[in-house]
GROMACS .gro file of C-alpha atoms in nm:
model
  130
    1MET     CA    1   0.000   0.000   0.000
    2TYR     CA    2   0.279   0.248   0.087
    3ASP     CA    3   0.529   0.180  -0.190
    4SER     CA    4   0.569   0.527  -0.344
    5ASP     CA    5   0.872   0.744  -0.273
    6PHE     CA    6   0.791   1.021  -0.524
    7SER     CA    7   1.110   0.955  -0.715
    8THR     CA    8   1.147   1.079  -1.071
    9ASP     CA    9   1.408   0.829  -1.186
   10ALA     CA   10   1.304   0.466  -1.212
   11ALA     CA   11   1.663   0.350  -1.152
   12GLU     CA   12   1.679   0.518  -0.811
   13THR     CA   13   1.377   0.389  -0.622
   14GLY     CA   14   1.545   0.295  -0.296
   15PRO     CA   15   1.414   0.413   0.039
   16LEU     CA   16   1.697   0.666   0.078
   17TYR     CA   17   1.626   0.843  -0.250
   18ARG     CA   18   1.393   1.141  -0.233
   19ASN     CA   19   1.355   1.424  -0.481
   20LEU     CA   20   1.362   1.798  -0.417
   21TRP     CA   21   0.986   1.828  -0.375
   22TYR     CA   22   0.995   1.584  -0.084
   23TYR     CA   23   1.263   1.788   0.092
   24LEU     CA   24   1.058   2.108   0.061
   25VAL     CA   25   0.821   1.958   0.318
   26PHE     CA   26   1.063   1.738   0.514
   27PRO     CA   27   1.403   1.916   0.500
   28VAL     CA   28   1.533   1.759   0.823
   29ASP     CA   29   1.513   1.415   0.660
   30ALA     CA   30   1.813   1.509   0.443
   31TRP     CA   31   2.042   1.472   0.748
   32GLN     CA   32   1.865   1.186   0.920
   33GLN     CA   33   2.084   0.886   0.993
   34GLY     CA   34   2.031   0.559   1.168
   35PRO     CA   35   1.740   0.318   1.152
   36ARG     CA   36   1.424   0.449   0.989
   37ASP     CA   37   1.068   0.349   1.057
   38ASP     CA   38   0.953   0.235   0.712
   39TRP     CA   39   0.584   0.258   0.803
   40PHE     CA   40   0.620   0.618   0.918
   41GLU     CA   41   0.835   0.713   0.617
   42ALA     CA   42   0.574   0.570   0.381
   43GLN     CA   43   0.295   0.744   0.569
   44LYS     CA   44   0.479   1.076   0.548
   45ALA     CA   45   0.532   1.034   0.174
   46ASP     CA   46   0.180   0.915   0.090
   47GLU     CA   47  -0.050   1.097   0.333
   48ILE     CA   48   0.123   1.401   0.481
   49TRP     CA   49   0.341   1.521   0.193
   50PRO     CA   50   0.063   1.580  -0.065
   51MET     CA   51  -0.129   1.798   0.179
   52MET     CA   52   0.167   1.994   0.314
   53ILE     CA   53   0.328   2.074  -0.022
   54PHE     CA   54   0.043   2.323  -0.078
   55LEU     CA   55  -0.034   2.421   0.281
   56LEU     CA   56   0.315   2.527   0.395
   57PRO     CA   57   0.376   2.785   0.117
   58GLY     CA   58   0.025   2.917   0.175
   59ILE     CA   59   0.098   2.972   0.544
   60VAL     CA   60   0.422   3.152   0.463
   61LEU     CA   61   0.262   3.379   0.203
   62LEU     CA   62  -0.039   3.455   0.421
   63ALA     CA   63   0.184   3.541   0.717
   64ALA     CA   64   0.413   3.755   0.502
   65PHE     CA   65   0.136   3.957   0.341
   66SER     CA   66  -0.090   4.002   0.644
   67LEU     CA   67   0.112   3.995   0.968
   68GLN     CA   68   0.423   4.204   0.890
   69LEU     CA   69   0.639   4.004   1.130
   70GLY     CA   70   1.007   4.067   1.200
   71PHE     CA   71   1.275   3.801   1.189
   72PHE     CA   72   1.254   3.666   1.544
   73SER     CA   73   0.878   3.697   1.570
   74SER     CA   74   0.842   3.507   1.243
   75LEU     CA   75   1.061   3.226   1.381
   76PHE     CA   76   0.832   3.208   1.685
   77PHE     CA   77   0.521   3.220   1.465
   78TYR     CA   78   0.652   2.945   1.236
   79GLY     CA   79   0.741   2.735   1.541
   80PHE     CA   80   0.388   2.780   1.675
   81GLU     CA   81   0.237   2.690   1.338
   82ALA     CA   82   0.467   2.388   1.305
   83GLY     CA   83   0.352   2.266   1.647
   84LEU     CA   84  -0.012   2.305   1.549
   85LEU     CA   85   0.043   2.121   1.221
   86ALA     CA   86   0.228   1.839   1.396
   87VAL     CA   87  -0.060   1.796   1.642
   88VAL     CA   88  -0.313   1.800   1.358
   89CYS     CA   89  -0.107   1.538   1.171
   90LYS     CA   90  -0.109   1.324   1.485
   91PHE     CA   91  -0.484   1.286   1.452
   92TYR     CA   92  -0.495   1.298   1.069
   93ALA     CA   93  -0.239   1.020   1.024
   94ALA     CA   94  -0.324   0.838   1.351
   95LEU     CA   95   0.030   0.864   1.487
   96GLU     CA   96   0.082   0.712   1.829
   97ARG     CA   97   0.453   0.764   1.896
   98ALA     CA   98   0.568   1.100   2.032
   99GLU     CA   99   0.896   1.083   1.841
  100HIS     CA  100   0.705   1.093   1.512
  101ILE     CA  101   0.518   1.406   1.621
  102ILE     CA  102   0.842   1.572   1.733
  103GLU     CA  103   1.006   1.480   1.402
  104LEU     CA  104   0.713   1.631   1.212
  105PHE     CA  105   0.738   1.947   1.426
  106PHE     CA  106   1.105   2.002   1.341
  107ASN     CA  107   1.046   1.917   0.975
  108PHE     CA  108   0.756   2.162   0.948
  109TRP     CA  109   0.946   2.436   1.131
  110ALA     CA  110   1.249   2.399   0.907
  111ALA     CA  111   1.023   2.381   0.600
  112LEU     CA  112   0.842   2.702   0.693
  113VAL     CA  113   1.172   2.885   0.743
  114LEU     CA  114   1.302   2.740   0.415
  115HIS     CA  115   0.988   2.850   0.230
  116ALA     CA  116   1.015   3.199   0.379
  117PHE     CA  117   1.377   3.225   0.265
  118CYS     CA  118   1.292   3.099  -0.085
  119PHE     CA  119   1.003   3.345  -0.118
  120MET     CA  120   1.229   3.625   0.006
  121LEU     CA  121   1.482   3.544  -0.266
  122LEU     CA  122   1.210   3.503  -0.530
  123PHE     CA  123   1.035   3.832  -0.454
  124GLY     CA  124   1.370   4.009  -0.419
  125PHE     CA  125   1.468   3.880  -0.763
  126PHE     CA  126   1.135   3.993  -0.911
  127SER     CA  127   1.166   4.337  -0.752
  128ILE     CA  128   1.507   4.382  -0.915
  129LEU     CA  129   1.379   4.270  -1.255
  130LEU     CA  130   1.055   4.467  -1.248
   0.00000   0.00000   0.00000
């Protein structure tokens, strides 16, 4: 049931191969070492990733255009939002282990900061061109 890893190359379909789109939602997984819970990894890729790939940039853009937060307050806000999303994913994906929720929290927090940085570069580039 959970056999997809969202890879783009058929030759590299191992469990350690993920493409760039996967790491936009789960950036902390790029440095993860040690044993991995295959059930949780498959659940992240099949159930959580498709929802969060659209939700996380929306949160960043909505916060940027409406709240006018500074650097440190945006880190706190993204941490708060990441905590809320991790708790929601606990019930959405029926997660029982606290380590999975904590891993999702750090992944979402890093992803929100990464999205904010990417949008800052993108809009800065557009402001120079236009």
